[in-house]
mmCIF file of C-alpha atoms in Angstrom:
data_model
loop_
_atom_site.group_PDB
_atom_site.id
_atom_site.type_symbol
_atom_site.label_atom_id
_atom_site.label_comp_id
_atom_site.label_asym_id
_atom_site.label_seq_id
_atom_site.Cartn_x
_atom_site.Cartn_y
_atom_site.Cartn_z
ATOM 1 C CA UNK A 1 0.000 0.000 0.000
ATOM 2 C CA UNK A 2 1.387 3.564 -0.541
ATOM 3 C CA UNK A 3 1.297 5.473 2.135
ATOM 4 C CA UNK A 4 2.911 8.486 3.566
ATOM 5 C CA UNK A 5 2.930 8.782 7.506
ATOM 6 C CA UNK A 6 4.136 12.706 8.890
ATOM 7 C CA UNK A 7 5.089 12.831 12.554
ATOM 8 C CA UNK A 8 7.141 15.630 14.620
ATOM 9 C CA UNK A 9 4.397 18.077 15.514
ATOM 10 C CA UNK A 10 3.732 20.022 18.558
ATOM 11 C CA UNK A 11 3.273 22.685 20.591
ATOM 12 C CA UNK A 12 6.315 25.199 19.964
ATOM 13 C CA UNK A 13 6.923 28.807 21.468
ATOM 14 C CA UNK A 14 7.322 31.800 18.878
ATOM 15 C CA UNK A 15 11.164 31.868 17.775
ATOM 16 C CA UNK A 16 11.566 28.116 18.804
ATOM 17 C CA UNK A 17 12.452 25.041 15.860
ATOM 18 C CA UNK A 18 10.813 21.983 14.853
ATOM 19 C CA UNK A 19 11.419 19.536 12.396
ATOM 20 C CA UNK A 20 8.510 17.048 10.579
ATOM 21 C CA UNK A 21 9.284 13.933 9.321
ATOM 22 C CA UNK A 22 7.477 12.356 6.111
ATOM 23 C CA UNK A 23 8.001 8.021 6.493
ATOM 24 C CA UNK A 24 7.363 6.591 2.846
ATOM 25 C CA UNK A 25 6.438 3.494 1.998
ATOM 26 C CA UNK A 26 4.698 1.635 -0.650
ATOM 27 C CA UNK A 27 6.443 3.307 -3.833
ATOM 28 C CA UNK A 28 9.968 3.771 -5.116
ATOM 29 C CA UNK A 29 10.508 7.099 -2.955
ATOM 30 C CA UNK A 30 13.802 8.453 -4.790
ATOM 31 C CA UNK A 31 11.697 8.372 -7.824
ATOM 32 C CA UNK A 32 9.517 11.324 -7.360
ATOM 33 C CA UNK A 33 9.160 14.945 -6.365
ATOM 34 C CA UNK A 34 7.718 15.361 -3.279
ATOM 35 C CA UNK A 35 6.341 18.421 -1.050
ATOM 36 C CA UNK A 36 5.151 19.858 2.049
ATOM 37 C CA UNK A 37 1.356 21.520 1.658
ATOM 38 C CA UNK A 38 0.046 23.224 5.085
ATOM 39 C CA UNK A 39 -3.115 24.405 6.076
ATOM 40 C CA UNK A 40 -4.172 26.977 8.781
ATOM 41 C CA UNK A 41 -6.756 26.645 11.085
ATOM 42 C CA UNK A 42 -10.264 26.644 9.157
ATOM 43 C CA UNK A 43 -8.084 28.180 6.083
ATOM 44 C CA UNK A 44 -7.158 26.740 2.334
ATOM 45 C CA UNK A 45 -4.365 25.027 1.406
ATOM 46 C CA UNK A 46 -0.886 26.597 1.054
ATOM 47 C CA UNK A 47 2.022 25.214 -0.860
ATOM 48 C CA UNK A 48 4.976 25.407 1.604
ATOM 49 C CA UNK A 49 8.034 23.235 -0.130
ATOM 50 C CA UNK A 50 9.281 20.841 -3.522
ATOM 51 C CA UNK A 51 12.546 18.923 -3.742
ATOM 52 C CA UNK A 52 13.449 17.253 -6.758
ATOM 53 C CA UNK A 53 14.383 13.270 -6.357
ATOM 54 C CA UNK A 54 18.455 13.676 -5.463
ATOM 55 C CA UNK A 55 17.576 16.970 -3.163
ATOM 56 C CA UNK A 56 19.341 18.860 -5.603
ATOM 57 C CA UNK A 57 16.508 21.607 -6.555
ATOM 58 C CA UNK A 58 14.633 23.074 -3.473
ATOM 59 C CA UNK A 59 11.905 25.482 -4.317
ATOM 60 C CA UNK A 60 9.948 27.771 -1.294
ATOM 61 C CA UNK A 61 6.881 30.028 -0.691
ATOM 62 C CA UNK A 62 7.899 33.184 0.187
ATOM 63 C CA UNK A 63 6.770 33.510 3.693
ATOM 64 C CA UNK A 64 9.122 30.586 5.026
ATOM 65 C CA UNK A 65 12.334 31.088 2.721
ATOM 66 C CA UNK A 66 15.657 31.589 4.981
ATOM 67 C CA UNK A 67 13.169 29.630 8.326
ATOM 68 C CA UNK A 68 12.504 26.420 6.525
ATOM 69 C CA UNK A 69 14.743 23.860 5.032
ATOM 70 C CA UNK A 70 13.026 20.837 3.379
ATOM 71 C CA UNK A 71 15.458 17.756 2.782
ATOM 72 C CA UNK A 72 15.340 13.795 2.001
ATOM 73 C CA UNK A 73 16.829 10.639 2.912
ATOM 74 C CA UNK A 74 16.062 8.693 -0.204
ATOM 75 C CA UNK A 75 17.822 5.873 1.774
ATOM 76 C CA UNK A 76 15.340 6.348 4.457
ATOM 77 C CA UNK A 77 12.386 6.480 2.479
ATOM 78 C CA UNK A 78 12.087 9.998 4.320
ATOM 79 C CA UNK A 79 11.137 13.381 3.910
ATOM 80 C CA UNK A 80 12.307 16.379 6.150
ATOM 81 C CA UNK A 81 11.290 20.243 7.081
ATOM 82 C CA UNK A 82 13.517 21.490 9.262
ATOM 83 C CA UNK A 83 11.327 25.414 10.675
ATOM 84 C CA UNK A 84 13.039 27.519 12.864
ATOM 85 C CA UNK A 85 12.114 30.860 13.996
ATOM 86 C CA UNK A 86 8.910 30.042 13.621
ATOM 87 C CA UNK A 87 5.694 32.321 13.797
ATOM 88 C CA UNK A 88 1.852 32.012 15.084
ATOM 89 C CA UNK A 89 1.181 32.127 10.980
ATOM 90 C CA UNK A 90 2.972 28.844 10.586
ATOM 91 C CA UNK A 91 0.660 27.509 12.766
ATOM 92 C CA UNK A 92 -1.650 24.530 10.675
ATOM 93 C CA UNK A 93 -1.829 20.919 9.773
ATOM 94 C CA UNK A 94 1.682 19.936 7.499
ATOM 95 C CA UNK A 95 1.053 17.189 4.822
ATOM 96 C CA UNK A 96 3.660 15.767 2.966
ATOM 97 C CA UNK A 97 2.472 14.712 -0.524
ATOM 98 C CA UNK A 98 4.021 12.898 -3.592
ATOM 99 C CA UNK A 99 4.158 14.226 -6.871
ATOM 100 C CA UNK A 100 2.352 12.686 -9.720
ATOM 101 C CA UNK A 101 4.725 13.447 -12.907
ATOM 102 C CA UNK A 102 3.952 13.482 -16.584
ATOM 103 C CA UNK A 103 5.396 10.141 -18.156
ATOM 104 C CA UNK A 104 7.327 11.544 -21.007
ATOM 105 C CA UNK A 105 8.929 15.173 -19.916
ATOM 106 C CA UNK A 106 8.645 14.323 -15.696
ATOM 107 C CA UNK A 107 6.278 17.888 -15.573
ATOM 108 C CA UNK A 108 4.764 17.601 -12.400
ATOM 109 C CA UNK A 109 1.059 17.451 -12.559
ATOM 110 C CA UNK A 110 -0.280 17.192 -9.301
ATOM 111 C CA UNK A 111 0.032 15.411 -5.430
ATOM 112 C CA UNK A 112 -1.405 12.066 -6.083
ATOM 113 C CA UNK A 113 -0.358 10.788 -2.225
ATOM 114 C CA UNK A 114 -0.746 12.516 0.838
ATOM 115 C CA UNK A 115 -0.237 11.643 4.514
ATOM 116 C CA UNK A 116 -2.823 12.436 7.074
ATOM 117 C CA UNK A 117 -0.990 15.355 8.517
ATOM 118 C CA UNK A 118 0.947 16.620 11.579
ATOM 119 C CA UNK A 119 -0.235 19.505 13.703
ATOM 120 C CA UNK A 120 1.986 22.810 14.546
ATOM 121 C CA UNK A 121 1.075 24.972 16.382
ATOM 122 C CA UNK A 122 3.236 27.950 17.594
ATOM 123 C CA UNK A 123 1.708 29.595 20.537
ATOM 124 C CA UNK A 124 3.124 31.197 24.114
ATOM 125 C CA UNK B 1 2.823 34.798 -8.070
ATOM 126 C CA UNK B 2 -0.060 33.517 -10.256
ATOM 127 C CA UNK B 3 -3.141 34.232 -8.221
ATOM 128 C CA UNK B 4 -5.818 31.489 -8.482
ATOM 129 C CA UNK B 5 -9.191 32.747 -7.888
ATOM 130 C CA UNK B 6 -12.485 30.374 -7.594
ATOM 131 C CA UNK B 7 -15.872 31.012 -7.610
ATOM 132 C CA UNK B 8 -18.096 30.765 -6.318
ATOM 133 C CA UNK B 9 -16.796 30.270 -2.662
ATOM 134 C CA UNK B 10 -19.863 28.502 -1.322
ATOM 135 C CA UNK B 11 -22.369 26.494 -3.264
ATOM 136 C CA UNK B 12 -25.407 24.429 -2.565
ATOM 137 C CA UNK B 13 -27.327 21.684 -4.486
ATOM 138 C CA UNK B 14 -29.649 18.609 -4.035
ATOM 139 C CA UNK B 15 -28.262 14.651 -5.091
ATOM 140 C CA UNK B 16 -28.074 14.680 -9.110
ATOM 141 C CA UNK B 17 -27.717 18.551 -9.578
ATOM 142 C CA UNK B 18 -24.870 19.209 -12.380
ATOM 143 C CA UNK B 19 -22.295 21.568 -10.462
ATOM 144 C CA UNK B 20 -19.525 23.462 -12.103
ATOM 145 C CA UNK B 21 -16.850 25.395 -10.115
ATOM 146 C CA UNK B 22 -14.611 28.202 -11.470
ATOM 147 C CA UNK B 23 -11.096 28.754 -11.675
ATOM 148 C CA UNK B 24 -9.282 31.573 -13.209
ATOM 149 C CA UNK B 25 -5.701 32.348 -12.907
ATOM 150 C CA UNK B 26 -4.350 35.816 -13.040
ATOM 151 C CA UNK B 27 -1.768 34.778 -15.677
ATOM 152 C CA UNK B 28 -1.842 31.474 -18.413
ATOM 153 C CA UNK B 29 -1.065 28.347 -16.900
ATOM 154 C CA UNK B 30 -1.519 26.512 -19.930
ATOM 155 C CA UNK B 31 -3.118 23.779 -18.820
ATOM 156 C CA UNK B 32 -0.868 23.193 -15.887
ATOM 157 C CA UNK B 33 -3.917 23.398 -13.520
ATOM 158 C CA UNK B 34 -5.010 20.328 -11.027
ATOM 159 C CA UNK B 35 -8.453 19.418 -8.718
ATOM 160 C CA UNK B 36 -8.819 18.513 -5.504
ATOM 161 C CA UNK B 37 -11.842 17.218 -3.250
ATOM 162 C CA UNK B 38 -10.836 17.910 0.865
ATOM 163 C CA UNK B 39 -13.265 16.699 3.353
ATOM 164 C CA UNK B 40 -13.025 17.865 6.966
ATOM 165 C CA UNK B 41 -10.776 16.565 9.245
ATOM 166 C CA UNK B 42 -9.298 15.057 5.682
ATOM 167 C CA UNK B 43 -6.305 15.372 3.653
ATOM 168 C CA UNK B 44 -7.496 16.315 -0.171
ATOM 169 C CA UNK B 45 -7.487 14.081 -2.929
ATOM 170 C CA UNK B 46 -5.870 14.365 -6.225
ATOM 171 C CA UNK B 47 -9.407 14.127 -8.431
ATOM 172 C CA UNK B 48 -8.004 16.024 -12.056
ATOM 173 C CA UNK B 49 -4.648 16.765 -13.638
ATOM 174 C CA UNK B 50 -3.282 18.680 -16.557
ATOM 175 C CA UNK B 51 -6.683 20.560 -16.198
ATOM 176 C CA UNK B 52 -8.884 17.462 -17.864
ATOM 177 C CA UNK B 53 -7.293 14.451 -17.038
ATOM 178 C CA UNK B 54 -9.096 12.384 -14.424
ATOM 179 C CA UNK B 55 -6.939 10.862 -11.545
ATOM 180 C CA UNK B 56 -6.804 6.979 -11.454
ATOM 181 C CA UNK B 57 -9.984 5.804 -9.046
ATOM 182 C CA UNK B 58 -12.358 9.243 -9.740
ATOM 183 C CA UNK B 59 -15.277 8.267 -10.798
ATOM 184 C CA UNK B 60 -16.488 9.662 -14.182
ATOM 185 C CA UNK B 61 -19.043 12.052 -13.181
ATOM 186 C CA UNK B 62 -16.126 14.241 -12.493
ATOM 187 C CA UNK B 63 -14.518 16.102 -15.424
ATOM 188 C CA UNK B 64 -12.618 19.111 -15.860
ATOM 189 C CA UNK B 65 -11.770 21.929 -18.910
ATOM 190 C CA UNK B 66 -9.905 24.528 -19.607
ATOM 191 C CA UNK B 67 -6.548 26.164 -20.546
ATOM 192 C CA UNK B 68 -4.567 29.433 -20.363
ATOM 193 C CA UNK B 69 -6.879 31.313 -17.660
ATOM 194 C CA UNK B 70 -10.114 29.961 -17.249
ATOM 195 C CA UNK B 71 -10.785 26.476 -15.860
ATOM 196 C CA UNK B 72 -13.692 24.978 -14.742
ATOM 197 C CA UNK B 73 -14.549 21.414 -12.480
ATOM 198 C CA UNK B 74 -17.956 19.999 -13.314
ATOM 199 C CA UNK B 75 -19.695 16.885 -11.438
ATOM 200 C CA UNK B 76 -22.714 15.873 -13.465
ATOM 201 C CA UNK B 77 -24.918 14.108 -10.927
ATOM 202 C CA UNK B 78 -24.000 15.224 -7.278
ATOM 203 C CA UNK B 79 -23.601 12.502 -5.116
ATOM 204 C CA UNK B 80 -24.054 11.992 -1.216
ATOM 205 C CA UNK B 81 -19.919 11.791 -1.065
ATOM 206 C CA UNK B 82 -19.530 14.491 -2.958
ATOM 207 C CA UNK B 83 -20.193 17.636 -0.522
ATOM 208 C CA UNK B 84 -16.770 18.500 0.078
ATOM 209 C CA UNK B 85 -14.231 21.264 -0.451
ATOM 210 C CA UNK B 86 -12.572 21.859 -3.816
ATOM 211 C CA UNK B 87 -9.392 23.631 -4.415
ATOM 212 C CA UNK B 88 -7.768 24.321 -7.778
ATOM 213 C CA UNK B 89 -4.018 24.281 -7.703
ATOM 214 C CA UNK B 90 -1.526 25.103 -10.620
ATOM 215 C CA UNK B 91 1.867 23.881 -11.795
ATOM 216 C CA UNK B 92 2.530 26.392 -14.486
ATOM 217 C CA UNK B 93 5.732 28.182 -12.141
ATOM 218 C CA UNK B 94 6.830 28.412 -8.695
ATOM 219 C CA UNK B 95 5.696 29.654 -6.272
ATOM 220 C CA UNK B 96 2.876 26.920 -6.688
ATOM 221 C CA UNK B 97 -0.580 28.508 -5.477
ATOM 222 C CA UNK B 98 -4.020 27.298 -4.628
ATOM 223 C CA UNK B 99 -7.599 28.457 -5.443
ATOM 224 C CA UNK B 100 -9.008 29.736 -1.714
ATOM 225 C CA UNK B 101 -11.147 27.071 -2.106
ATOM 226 C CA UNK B 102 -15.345 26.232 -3.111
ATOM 227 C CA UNK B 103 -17.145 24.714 -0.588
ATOM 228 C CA UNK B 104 -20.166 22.384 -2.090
ATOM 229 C CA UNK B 105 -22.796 22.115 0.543
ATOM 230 C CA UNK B 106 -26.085 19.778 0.236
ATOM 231 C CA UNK B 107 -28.981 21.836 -0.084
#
């Protein structure tokens, strides 16, 4: 079964660091593009991170560029987002999600896999 | 940023209504535009791709058109399973960005 399990969430005080882990299973992990999607409390989705299969292309919103570091352990299976300095507006539900990619160019075309989420919430 | 903007943001209908939700980007995004159905307490679900192609496992009544700016989601017979929250998402460039979402409620 492919499945994606996120763990590593918590209660955090503004300023302080956590770091999610992604556990994959299921599917040849080094294969695919993967990413971190979060959502607020009663909000939409946001797109947070992608990293390309060897970690070698890391792309960011905005708002957590220079705080966040996503990463992988393709010999893990495992997918990473380091947050520090962290904010009350990075408080929401983190999903990890696999990337469904076009069969001839490898275009990404959407998240096809998604864990159940981990809860952060930064608060004093 | 490509701003994704959906409409309507709530919408209401009985078991076997036709529904269509909007998307429009603020730039073209070819067709580099995805669908997904979140219920609550959920994570979403990948239902369309590449704007019209349906994701392995959706059933049929789903389909979705559209390229450049204007996109649209369309179930054809509402279903019990099917009140849920809808997000468009596209791929065109980063940052990637998401519709605010469309909430179908049963009426």
């Amino acid at each position: 079964e492919v499945q994606l399990v996120e763990s590593g969430g918590g209660l955090v005080q503004p300023g302080g660091s956590l770091r999610l882990s992604c556990a994959a299973s299921g599917f040849t992990f080094s294969r695919f593009w993967m990413t971190w999607v979060r959502q607020a409390p009663g909000k939409g989705l946001e797109w947070v991170a992608n990293i390309q299969q060897d970690g070698s292309e890391k792309y960011y919103v905005d708002s957590v560029k220079g705080r966040f570091t996503i990463s992988r352990d393709n010999a893990k299976n495992s997918l990473y987002l380091q947050m520090n300095s962290l904010r009350a507006e990075d408080t929401a539900v983190y999903y990890c999600a696999k990337n469904l990619p076009e069969i001839l160019t490898g275009y990404l075309l959407g998240m096809d896999v998604w864990g159940q989420g981990t809860t952060v919430t930064v608060s004093s | 940023d490509i701003q994704m903007t959906q409409s309507p943001s709530t919408l209401s209908g009985f078991v076997g209504d036709r529904v269509t939700i909007t998307c429009r980007a603020s730039q073209s995004i070819r067709s580099w535009l995805a669908w997904y159905q979140q219920k609550p307490g959920k994570a979403p679900k990948l239902l369309m791709y590449k704007a019209s192609s349906l994701e392995s496992g959706v059933p049929s009544r789903f389909s979705g058109s559209g390229s450049g700016t204007e996109f649209t989601l369309t179930i054809s017979s509402l279903q019990p399973e099917d009140f849920a929250t809808y997000y468009c998402q596209h791929y065109d460039s980063y940052p990637i960005t998401f519709g605010q979402g469309t909430r179908l409620e049963s009426k």
